[in-house]
């Protein structure tokens, strides 16, 4: 097993490097002159020259990449062109905040989604199943911003139960958690989408498990329904859910663009988005690196969890 | 049909069950099933509304008329007008064409590609599985927003380009899901039995794996359709969608939501209802297709009632036919 | 049927939405004058201002060429005001109380300026002297290329000599004559005085000296100050930045862009702050700000996006006043006279006239901007000020909306007019009644309009323009793109230089061009002007612009203004105003200063209701 992990880590490294190279190339394909994008109306040839010189943009592409990698190994991710701050600082400020927000919403979605999925499976094709499915899909189809608006309109504007935004003075994770009245709505909005997915996939798997032989055997042996559900059905139903959680792990570091924009939550999503629009290469590369690492970790963790949940799944054998 | 009695037999905890390939999913069964037909009915109605509606309900959607912008429903405009002065009902029809085409194309394409890729990867196992999955990881890690911005500035985004892009972006997650499922299926006795009997990997793939992952795939396709329609609205929320006055339900909804606080409810609810209807209808169809594809055992844990239940997976102890 | 539970669930959620949307807004008239604020003024109080979009990231008043963040001035203006402070009580004039000079005299044919500084002090008690001015001059002299606000040909390169006869007098000997209004309003207003006695050093622990007097020293000091100026975590704590001469000093600054001012107790000016604290709190988007405005009263002053103008009634019910602030700038579609596809078309004046005749500006102002926009009659906004608004400008400009005039022009130049189709040239050639040089037979009257995406009113405006242009067969193809993409992929194009890679754009609408206090056309409409995007070039225009730079007569300015309005180097468009909301009991905010807008909280105060 350890040999498997080591191999996977090696592959992970290869993936991350591949993604970095790809992103680097993509960035330089992006049409337009970087200096002009950043300087906007103030771009004069003299300033563009200074800009290019300061950031080494007039060197050949491969050389820029080499310099970047070299800096990377010294822990330096460069300086954001637009925000004029070290990229490491920016990421270190925003990442924990996103982790809190998205982590909480994923946990909430799991807590609600998995039991509902199993309940739906047990009451397959009954009224309860259809009603719940209808609710989840309705919530899923309605866009994030609509749900956010509706919730804000109801719970903040009409009845001042929660806050619509975080006050700008908060920066630390502790401060975030302390301002829980502003945390509730974004977590809720973000979890709504995931709940539909978790519950539906759980339901699908659970239906299958419920029909399988060992479950019926267990029932025939007289095991209580509860025990059968918890011990057998639940475990198997979790497999696709784990895949999804693994797939969503990078989202935790990629942030949630729309929620951040509506709830005044400067996180990785907005950082990424603005840097893409503004040709802010160092930030884009830094964020891609972080997301790439998170993706491979998520994928590896999901695969390992598979192995734990279903001992029959073994790696390394054909 | 033979199915019900086999079901009931199975429900009693009967002995040898026969595995059925998705033989239950015949056209005839599809057409006779209440749920698939009602779901299909909704989709057909919506399709007629969007594609045949404009032939009946004439309204011009080209010339902007600032004098009649944002008017509430009234004579001449049953659903009012939007911020360009266009009739909302007509925009709904026009938008529906784009949304339905997009949703269907991307949902199906993405799922089929992902299914093939994931199933092959799962069956091959070993190094090939590792390589293929790492490619999937890379694709998942690539910044999609960046890609979208680049593509939108290099090509003018029209519906076809967006369909291609969204399909490319959606299959990796499907592939991972399917591959996970396949890994689990491979450990089952029927698969091992097949191998024991000398069946090649490809045979197992086609005969067992793909049919047995249909459950996951149908659910995925349903989400895929919803996602695709929704993705277009996100693109327009981020302002890199096709130029106005392009319409699709998601974009109409986005523009409408901006006006929610202004009280222009007629710009919000019609596209929202249409969107939700189409997603629910596809879900209905997908779910019922699952049930048909089974044609096998029950999904209830206690056998108190004998209803025709569908389920997703055909797992048997012995498959004499393979 | 099985479907009903699903639909019932959907219906329930929609019902929720109904409740919500029912509390929609009602529109109400927004004033632009000074609302009556009655009540006794209170000393103290905190004002929280909503800051949407970017936030400052640099505190040294002279930012490097790599930092184009326009919000930095918001941070520094309260700490180190400009020598010439623009805007006073809603008027576009120089503000005598807050400027740092007590007199400005132009002599020697307007090529020598004698500046007498006010006898004010820095916050640490040291007097502000002419040495501080020469400190600025020396630093910029050797580093102007790395100063983001440097304008080509102007300060400091246009200065021959700087003399300081005494501690409060500075004599600038310029290389040529300038229109005093232009120079004062547009050049001296970019210069902030900085404390030589505290900042003239090369390292944090180094000693203060006269390093700026040598080239190497000036470079070293500038580099040092630039480096320090970017370290956000020390903005509020670095002793350098504690030495200020403005009404405020910075108390906190955190990395999200949230910062707070408190009064500078050592401020020498008459407009001493009455409030005890001013907080700027950042918002990631207009939406987030609107939501906060609607759901509570934590914001005391904020922006109202034009799209939400219907919310004004609700906001007023919550205790806010809503007011409109015209923007000091001009909005336009810039024609690229040298694009490879239809450059020759755009070079013809009659074609530009046709394009302008077909824009229904009054309707756009009324319907898209709810009346809160400048009508776009010419290069100068209509309420800029008496000395700058010519009679023609005030009367509506030379090209009021007229489809018939457009059609007549086209037909008289040999075009076949196809309403809602595309016109084609039937009589190519350069004679009278013919299309013009470089235009071929059958050439289409079709243009691509590139504009900034993401703004709902822009989408509406440009779609409307597309429709009205079509009435005379002029086909406009819309292409919205993010602002940064437009700026990055397009370049200045003129007769001499127009590479296809960056000059294939035909019409561009990126937003608006801001003006200084003196709305001179220099740089925009003269040949080779640094802001002349589309390549317009005319000897007469150059002459008229020069005349405004040298002489200060109104008639010279009006001549430039009217000629430019007629010549259409830009296709004039309405420019929307900014709408603001602020607490009812906050006085002093209006009448608005169009240049400092919300940046002079030293004159604001709260009032107690009643009495």
GROMACS .gro file of N, CA and C in nm, chain C residues 409-530:
model
  366
 1049UNK      N    1  -2.778   6.278  -4.604
 1049UNK     CA    2  -2.632   6.281  -4.620
 1049UNK      C    3  -2.582   6.163  -4.700
 1050UNK      N    4  -2.636   6.046  -4.667
 1050UNK     CA    5  -2.590   5.926  -4.735
 1050UNK      C    6  -2.623   5.933  -4.883
 1051UNK      N    7  -2.748   5.972  -4.909
 1051UNK     CA    8  -2.788   5.973  -5.048
 1051UNK      C    9  -2.710   6.076  -5.128
 1052UNK      N   10  -2.683   6.190  -5.064
 1052UNK     CA   11  -2.610   6.294  -5.138
 1052UNK      C   12  -2.465   6.257  -5.159
 1053UNK      N   13  -2.420   6.149  -5.096
 1053UNK     CA   14  -2.283   6.104  -5.121
 1053UNK      C   15  -2.279   5.973  -5.196
 1054UNK      N   16  -2.388   5.941  -5.263
 1054UNK     CA   17  -2.384   5.826  -5.352
 1054UNK      C   18  -2.409   5.693  -5.287
 1055UNK      N   19  -2.479   5.690  -5.176
 1055UNK     CA   20  -2.510   5.561  -5.113
 1055UNK      C   21  -2.655   5.526  -5.140
 1056UNK      N   22  -2.680   5.396  -5.151
 1056UNK     CA   23  -2.819   5.353  -5.159
 1056UNK      C   24  -2.860   5.316  -5.017
 1057UNK      N   25  -2.968   5.378  -4.974
 1057UNK     CA   26  -3.009   5.363  -4.834
 1057UNK      C   27  -3.112   5.251  -4.821
 1058UNK      N   28  -3.083   5.151  -4.739
 1058UNK     CA   29  -3.172   5.036  -4.720
 1058UNK      C   30  -3.205   5.026  -4.571
 1059UNK      N   31  -3.314   5.089  -4.526
 1059UNK     CA   32  -3.345   5.084  -4.382
 1059UNK      C   33  -3.357   4.940  -4.333
 1060UNK      N   34  -3.296   4.911  -4.221
 1060UNK     CA   35  -3.290   4.777  -4.162
 1060UNK      C   36  -3.217   4.676  -4.248
 1061UNK      N   37  -3.146   4.725  -4.346
 1061UNK     CA   38  -3.058   4.640  -4.426
 1061UNK      C   39  -2.919   4.697  -4.415
 1062UNK      N   40  -2.842   4.687  -4.520
 1062UNK     CA   41  -2.708   4.746  -4.519
 1062UNK      C   42  -2.692   4.835  -4.641
 1063UNK      N   43  -2.651   4.961  -4.616
 1063UNK     CA   44  -2.630   5.052  -4.729
 1063UNK      C   45  -2.507   5.012  -4.808
 1064UNK      N   46  -2.511   5.041  -4.937
 1064UNK     CA   47  -2.391   5.015  -5.018
 1064UNK      C   48  -2.359   5.139  -5.101
 1065UNK      N   49  -2.230   5.152  -5.132
 1065UNK     CA   50  -2.185   5.268  -5.208
 1065UNK      C   51  -2.214   5.247  -5.355
 1066UNK      N   52  -2.287   5.339  -5.413
 1066UNK     CA   53  -2.321   5.323  -5.554
 1066UNK      C   54  -2.235   5.410  -5.643
 1067UNK      N   55  -2.181   5.517  -5.589
 1067UNK     CA   56  -2.102   5.609  -5.671
 1067UNK      C   57  -1.966   5.631  -5.610
 1068UNK      N   58  -1.874   5.538  -5.633
 1068UNK     CA   59  -1.740   5.556  -5.575
 1068UNK      C   60  -1.667   5.669  -5.645
 1069UNK      N   61  -1.572   5.727  -5.576
 1069UNK     CA   62  -1.497   5.836  -5.638
 1069UNK      C   63  -1.479   5.949  -5.541
 1070UNK      N   64  -1.405   6.049  -5.582
 1070UNK     CA   65  -1.375   6.159  -5.490
 1070UNK      C   66  -1.445   6.287  -5.528
 1071UNK      N   67  -1.532   6.282  -5.625
 1071UNK     CA   68  -1.598   6.405  -5.665
 1071UNK      C   69  -1.715   6.438  -5.575
 1072UNK      N   70  -1.783   6.548  -5.609
 1072UNK     CA   71  -1.901   6.585  -5.532
 1072UNK      C   72  -2.008   6.480  -5.556
 1073UNK      N   73  -2.081   6.447  -5.453
 1073UNK     CA   74  -2.188   6.349  -5.470
 1073UNK      C   75  -2.137   6.206  -5.476
 1074UNK      N   76  -2.006   6.188  -5.452
 1074UNK     CA   77  -1.952   6.053  -5.455
 1074UNK      C   78  -1.904   6.010  -5.318
 1075UNK      N   79  -1.884   5.880  -5.302
 1075UNK     CA   80  -1.860   5.825  -5.168
 1075UNK      C   81  -1.735   5.879  -5.099
 1076UNK      N   82  -1.626   5.891  -5.176
 1076UNK     CA   83  -1.505   5.943  -5.112
 1076UNK      C   84  -1.384   5.857  -5.143
 1077UNK      N   85  -1.266   5.907  -5.104
 1077UNK     CA   86  -1.140   5.840  -5.138
 1077UNK      C   87  -1.132   5.703  -5.073
 1078UNK      N   88  -1.087   5.607  -5.150
 1078UNK     CA   89  -1.060   5.475  -5.094
 1078UNK      C   90  -1.183   5.390  -5.076
 1079UNK      N   91  -1.301   5.439  -5.118
 1079UNK     CA   92  -1.423   5.360  -5.098
 1079UNK      C   93  -1.462   5.299  -5.231
 1080UNK      N   94  -1.486   5.167  -5.230
 1080UNK     CA   95  -1.513   5.098  -5.355
 1080UNK      C   96  -1.663   5.085  -5.379
 1081UNK      N   97  -1.695   5.049  -5.500
 1081UNK     CA   98  -1.837   5.031  -5.533
 1081UNK      C   99  -1.888   4.909  -5.459
 1082UNK      N  100  -2.006   4.923  -5.404
 1082UNK     CA  101  -2.066   4.810  -5.334
 1082UNK      C  102  -2.017   4.794  -5.191
 1083UNK      N  103  -1.927   4.883  -5.149
 1083UNK     CA  104  -1.877   4.872  -5.012
 1083UNK      C  105  -1.991   4.894  -4.914
 1084UNK      N  106  -1.988   4.816  -4.805
 1084UNK     CA  107  -2.100   4.819  -4.711
 1084UNK      C  108  -2.077   4.920  -4.600
 1085UNK      N  109  -2.185   4.978  -4.556
 1085UNK     CA  110  -2.181   5.068  -4.442
 1085UNK      C  111  -2.203   4.982  -4.318
 1086UNK      N  112  -2.095   4.917  -4.277
 1086UNK     CA  113  -2.107   4.823  -4.166
 1086UNK      C  114  -1.988   4.839  -4.073
 1087UNK      N  115  -2.014   4.845  -3.942
 1087UNK     CA  116  -1.905   4.865  -3.846
 1087UNK      C  117  -1.920   4.771  -3.728
 1088UNK      N  118  -1.805   4.731  -3.674
 1088UNK     CA  119  -1.808   4.648  -3.554
 1088UNK      C  120  -1.783   4.738  -3.433
 1089UNK      N  121  -1.872   4.731  -3.335
 1089UNK     CA  122  -1.856   4.812  -3.214
 1089UNK      C  123  -1.807   4.725  -3.099
 1090UNK      N  124  -1.685   4.753  -3.056
 1090UNK     CA  125  -1.624   4.680  -2.946
 1090UNK      C  126  -1.654   4.757  -2.819
 1091UNK      N  127  -1.714   4.694  -2.718
 1091UNK     CA  128  -1.742   4.772  -2.598
 1091UNK      C  129  -1.723   4.689  -2.473
 1092UNK      N  130  -1.713   4.760  -2.361
 1092UNK     CA  131  -1.684   4.695  -2.233
 1092UNK      C  132  -1.804   4.614  -2.187
 1093UNK      N  133  -1.779   4.486  -2.161
 1093UNK     CA  134  -1.889   4.400  -2.119
 1093UNK      C  135  -1.910   4.414  -1.969
 1094UNK      N  136  -2.019   4.362  -1.921
 1094UNK     CA  137  -2.038   4.357  -1.777
 1094UNK      C  138  -2.119   4.469  -1.720
 1095UNK      N  139  -2.161   4.561  -1.800
 1095UNK     CA  140  -2.241   4.671  -1.746
 1095UNK      C  141  -2.376   4.667  -1.817
 1096UNK      N  142  -2.481   4.641  -1.739
 1096UNK     CA  143  -2.613   4.620  -1.800
 1096UNK      C  144  -2.656   4.740  -1.883
 1097UNK      N  145  -2.629   4.861  -1.833
 1097UNK     CA  146  -2.675   4.979  -1.906
 1097UNK      C  147  -2.599   4.995  -2.037
 1098UNK      N  148  -2.476   4.952  -2.043
 1098UNK     CA  149  -2.400   4.955  -2.167
 1098UNK      C  150  -2.461   4.864  -2.270
 1099UNK      N  151  -2.498   4.743  -2.225
 1099UNK     CA  152  -2.560   4.648  -2.317
 1099UNK      C  153  -2.685   4.710  -2.377
 1100UNK      N  154  -2.764   4.772  -2.288
 1100UNK     CA  155  -2.889   4.832  -2.333
 1100UNK      C  156  -2.862   4.945  -2.431
 1101UNK      N  157  -2.769   5.033  -2.390
 1101UNK     CA  158  -2.738   5.151  -2.472
 1101UNK      C  159  -2.690   5.109  -2.609
 1102UNK      N  160  -2.598   5.015  -2.615
 1102UNK     CA  161  -2.541   4.980  -2.744
 1102UNK      C  162  -2.637   4.899  -2.830
 1103UNK      N  163  -2.724   4.822  -2.766
 1103UNK     CA  164  -2.827   4.754  -2.844
 1103UNK      C  165  -2.922   4.856  -2.904
 1104UNK      N  166  -2.952   4.961  -2.826
 1104UNK     CA  167  -3.040   5.067  -2.878
 1104UNK      C  168  -2.972   5.139  -2.994
 1105UNK      N  169  -2.842   5.165  -2.979
 1105UNK     CA  170  -2.769   5.232  -3.087
 1105UNK      C  171  -2.772   5.147  -3.212
 1106UNK      N  172  -2.755   5.018  -3.194
 1106UNK     CA  173  -2.758   4.927  -3.309
 1106UNK      C  174  -2.891   4.941  -3.382
 1107UNK      N  175  -2.999   4.949  -3.304
 1107UNK     CA  176  -3.130   4.957  -3.367
 1107UNK      C  177  -3.155   5.090  -3.434
 1108UNK      N  178  -3.110   5.201  -3.370
 1108UNK     CA  179  -3.139   5.329  -3.433
 1108UNK      C  180  -3.052   5.351  -3.556
 1109UNK      N  181  -2.930   5.300  -3.554
 1109UNK     CA  182  -2.844   5.314  -3.672
 1109UNK      C  183  -2.903   5.237  -3.789
 1110UNK      N  184  -2.970   5.126  -3.754
 1110UNK     CA  185  -3.024   5.043  -3.861
 1110UNK      C  186  -3.135   5.113  -3.938
 1111UNK      N  187  -3.193   5.214  -3.878
 1111UNK     CA  188  -3.303   5.282  -3.947
 1111UNK      C  189  -3.259   5.346  -4.078
 1112UNK      N  190  -3.131   5.379  -4.087
 1112UNK     CA  191  -3.082   5.435  -4.214
 1112UNK      C  192  -2.988   5.337  -4.281
 1113UNK      N  193  -2.998   5.212  -4.243
 1113UNK     CA  194  -2.919   5.110  -4.310
 1113UNK      C  195  -2.776   5.101  -4.268
 1114UNK      N  196  -2.738   5.164  -4.158
 1114UNK     CA  197  -2.601   5.151  -4.108
 1114UNK      C  198  -2.599   5.030  -4.016
 1115UNK      N  199  -2.520   4.930  -4.054
 1115UNK     CA  200  -2.523   4.807  -3.976
 1115UNK      C  201  -2.412   4.807  -3.872
 1116UNK      N  202  -2.451   4.793  -3.745
 1116UNK     CA  203  -2.353   4.788  -3.636
 1116UNK      C  204  -2.353   4.646  -3.580
 1117UNK      N  205  -2.235   4.586  -3.574
 1117UNK     CA  206  -2.221   4.453  -3.516
 1117UNK      C  207  -2.162   4.470  -3.377
 1118UNK      N  208  -2.230   4.415  -3.276
 1118UNK     CA  209  -2.185   4.438  -3.138
 1118UNK      C  210  -2.087   4.331  -3.094
 1119UNK      N  211  -1.982   4.374  -3.023
 1119UNK     CA  212  -1.888   4.276  -2.968
 1119UNK      C  213  -1.845   4.320  -2.828
 1120UNK      N  214  -1.912   4.270  -2.725
 1120UNK     CA  215  -1.870   4.307  -2.589
 1120UNK      C  216  -1.751   4.225  -2.542
 1121UNK      N  217  -1.658   4.287  -2.473
 1121UNK     CA  218  -1.541   4.218  -2.418
 1121UNK      C  219  -1.506   4.279  -2.285
 1122UNK      N  220  -1.441   4.205  -2.198
 1122UNK     CA  221  -1.399   4.265  -2.072
 1122UNK      C  222  -1.306   4.383  -2.097
 1123UNK      N  223  -1.311   4.480  -2.010
 1123UNK     CA  224  -1.234   4.603  -2.028
 1123UNK      C  225  -1.086   4.576  -2.047
 1124UNK      N  226  -1.031   4.491  -1.961
 1124UNK     CA  227  -0.888   4.464  -1.970
 1124UNK      C  228  -0.850   4.400  -2.103
 1125UNK      N  229  -0.940   4.319  -2.157
 1125UNK     CA  230  -0.911   4.258  -2.286
 1125UNK      C  231  -0.908   4.363  -2.395
 1126UNK      N  232  -1.003   4.455  -2.388
 1126UNK     CA  233  -1.005   4.561  -2.489
 1126UNK      C  234  -0.876   4.641  -2.482
 1127UNK      N  235  -0.839   4.679  -2.360
 1127UNK     CA  236  -0.720   4.762  -2.347
 1127UNK      C  237  -0.596   4.686  -2.389
 1128UNK      N  238  -0.596   4.557  -2.362
 1128UNK     CA  239  -0.476   4.480  -2.394
 1128UNK      C  240  -0.464   4.449  -2.541
 1129UNK      N  241  -0.575   4.439  -2.612
 1129UNK     CA  242  -0.564   4.394  -2.751
 1129UNK      C  243  -0.575   4.506  -2.852
 1130UNK      N  244  -0.606   4.627  -2.804
 1130UNK     CA  245  -0.614   4.736  -2.902
 1130UNK      C  246  -0.509   4.840  -2.869
 1131UNK      N  247  -0.473   4.915  -2.968
 1131UNK     CA  248  -0.368   5.014  -2.946
 1131UNK      C  249  -0.407   5.142  -3.017
 1132UNK      N  250  -0.326   5.242  -2.995
 1132UNK     CA  251  -0.345   5.368  -3.065
 1132UNK      C  252  -0.317   5.346  -3.213
 1133UNK      N  253  -0.399   5.404  -3.295
 1133UNK     CA  254  -0.382   5.386  -3.439
 1133UNK      C  255  -0.389   5.522  -3.506
 1134UNK      N  256  -0.290   5.551  -3.588
 1134UNK     CA  257  -0.296   5.676  -3.663
 1134UNK      C  258  -0.235   5.655  -3.799
 1135UNK      N  259  -0.227   5.764  -3.874
 1135UNK     CA  260  -0.183   5.753  -4.013
 1135UNK      C  261  -0.047   5.687  -4.025
 1136UNK      N  262   0.041   5.720  -3.930
 1136UNK     CA  263   0.178   5.669  -3.943
 1136UNK      C  264   0.187   5.523  -3.899
 1137UNK      N  265   0.121   5.493  -3.789
 1137UNK     CA  266   0.138   5.360  -3.728
 1137UNK      C  267   0.003   5.295  -3.708
 1138UNK      N  268  -0.024   5.189  -3.779
 1138UNK     CA  269  -0.148   5.116  -3.753
 1138UNK      C  270  -0.131   4.969  -3.786
 1139UNK      N  271  -0.055   4.897  -3.700
 1139UNK     CA  272  -0.033   4.754  -3.727
 1139UNK      C  273  -0.165   4.677  -3.718
 1140UNK      N  274  -0.181   4.583  -3.807
 1140UNK     CA  275  -0.308   4.512  -3.815
 1140UNK      C  276  -0.340   4.439  -3.686
 1141UNK      N  277  -0.237   4.389  -3.620
 1141UNK     CA  278  -0.260   4.309  -3.499
 1141UNK      C  279  -0.340   4.384  -3.395
 1142UNK      N  280  -0.308   4.511  -3.376
 1142UNK     CA  281  -0.377   4.584  -3.270
 1142UNK      C  282  -0.465   4.696  -3.323
 1143UNK      N  283  -0.471   4.713  -3.454
 1143UNK     CA  284  -0.552   4.822  -3.507
 1143UNK      C  285  -0.663   4.774  -3.598
 1144UNK      N  286  -0.712   4.654  -3.572
 1144UNK     CA  287  -0.823   4.609  -3.656
 1144UNK      C  288  -0.958   4.643  -3.594
 1145UNK      N  289  -0.957   4.708  -3.478
 1145UNK     CA  290  -1.084   4.748  -3.419
 1145UNK      C  291  -1.141   4.863  -3.498
 1146UNK      N  292  -1.276   4.872  -3.504
 1146UNK     CA  293  -1.336   4.974  -3.589
 1146UNK      C  294  -1.398   5.087  -3.507
 1147UNK      N  295  -1.487   5.048  -3.415
 1147UNK     CA  296  -1.543   5.145  -3.322
 1147UNK      C  297  -1.523   5.089  -3.182
 1148UNK      N  298  -1.488   5.175  -3.088
 1148UNK     CA  299  -1.461   5.126  -2.954
 1148UNK      C  300  -1.532   5.212  -2.851
 1149UNK      N  301  -1.596   5.145  -2.755
 1149UNK     CA  302  -1.662   5.220  -2.647
 1149UNK      C  303  -1.619   5.156  -2.517
 1150UNK      N  304  -1.510   5.206  -2.458
 1150UNK     CA  305  -1.459   5.140  -2.338
 1150UNK      C  306  -1.511   5.202  -2.210
 1151UNK      N  307  -1.576   5.318  -2.221
 1151UNK     CA  308  -1.621   5.383  -2.098
 1151UNK      C  309  -1.617   5.533  -2.120
 1152UNK      N  310  -1.544   5.600  -2.035
 1152UNK     CA  311  -1.535   5.743  -2.058
 1152UNK      C  312  -1.394   5.792  -2.028
 1153UNK      N  313  -1.362   5.911  -2.076
 1153UNK     CA  314  -1.232   5.974  -2.050
 1153UNK      C  315  -1.249   6.077  -1.940
 1154UNK      N  316  -1.179   6.063  -1.829
 1154UNK     CA  317  -1.193   6.162  -1.723
 1154UNK      C  318  -1.116   6.289  -1.757
 1155UNK      N  319  -1.163   6.400  -1.706
 1155UNK     CA  320  -1.098   6.529  -1.725
 1155UNK      C  321  -1.037   6.578  -1.596
 1156UNK      N  322  -0.933   6.660  -1.610
 1156UNK     CA  323  -0.887   6.739  -1.497
 1156UNK      C  324  -0.979   6.860  -1.484
 1157UNK      N  325  -0.944   6.946  -1.394
 1157UNK     CA  326  -1.023   7.064  -1.369
 1157UNK      C  327  -1.038   7.146  -1.498
 1158UNK      N  328  -0.937   7.150  -1.578
 1158UNK     CA  329  -0.943   7.223  -1.706
 1158UNK      C  330  -0.960   7.118  -1.816
 1159UNK      N  331  -1.078   7.114  -1.878
 1159UNK     CA  332  -1.106   7.004  -1.973
 1159UNK      C  333  -1.041   7.028  -2.109
 1160UNK      N  334  -0.913   7.041  -2.107
 1160UNK     CA  335  -0.844   7.071  -2.232
 1160UNK      C  336  -0.844   6.950  -2.323
 1161UNK      N  337  -0.838   6.975  -2.452
 1161UNK     CA  338  -0.833   6.865  -2.547
 1161UNK      C  339  -0.693   6.817  -2.576
 1162UNK      N  340  -0.596   6.880  -2.512
 1162UNK     CA  341  -0.457   6.844  -2.539
 1162UNK      C  342  -0.436   6.699  -2.503
 1163UNK      N  343  -0.375   6.627  -2.589
 1163UNK     CA  344  -0.350   6.486  -2.564
 1163UNK      C  345  -0.455   6.398  -2.626
 1164UNK      N  346  -0.575   6.448  -2.643
 1164UNK     CA  347  -0.678   6.360  -2.699
 1164UNK      C  348  -0.704   6.384  -2.846
 1165UNK      N  349  -0.714   6.510  -2.884
 1165UNK     CA  350  -0.757   6.537  -3.020
 1165UNK      C  351  -0.648   6.595  -3.109
 1166UNK      N  352  -0.532   6.621  -3.051
 1166UNK     CA  353  -0.426   6.671  -3.138
 1166UNK      C  354  -0.353   6.553  -3.201
 1167UNK      N  355  -0.298   6.578  -3.318
 1167UNK     CA  356  -0.221   6.474  -3.388
 1167UNK      C  357  -0.113   6.425  -3.293
 1168UNK      N  358  -0.092   6.295  -3.285
 1168UNK     CA  359   0.010   6.239  -3.196
 1168UNK      C  360  -0.016   6.262  -3.048
 1169UNK      N  361  -0.136   6.303  -3.014
 1169UNK     CA  362  -0.166   6.316  -2.872
 1169UNK      C  363  -0.156   6.179  -2.805
 1170UNK      N  364  -0.108   6.178  -2.678
 1170UNK     CA  365  -0.087   6.049  -2.613
 1170UNK      C  366  -0.218   5.974  -2.589
   0.00000   0.00000   0.00000
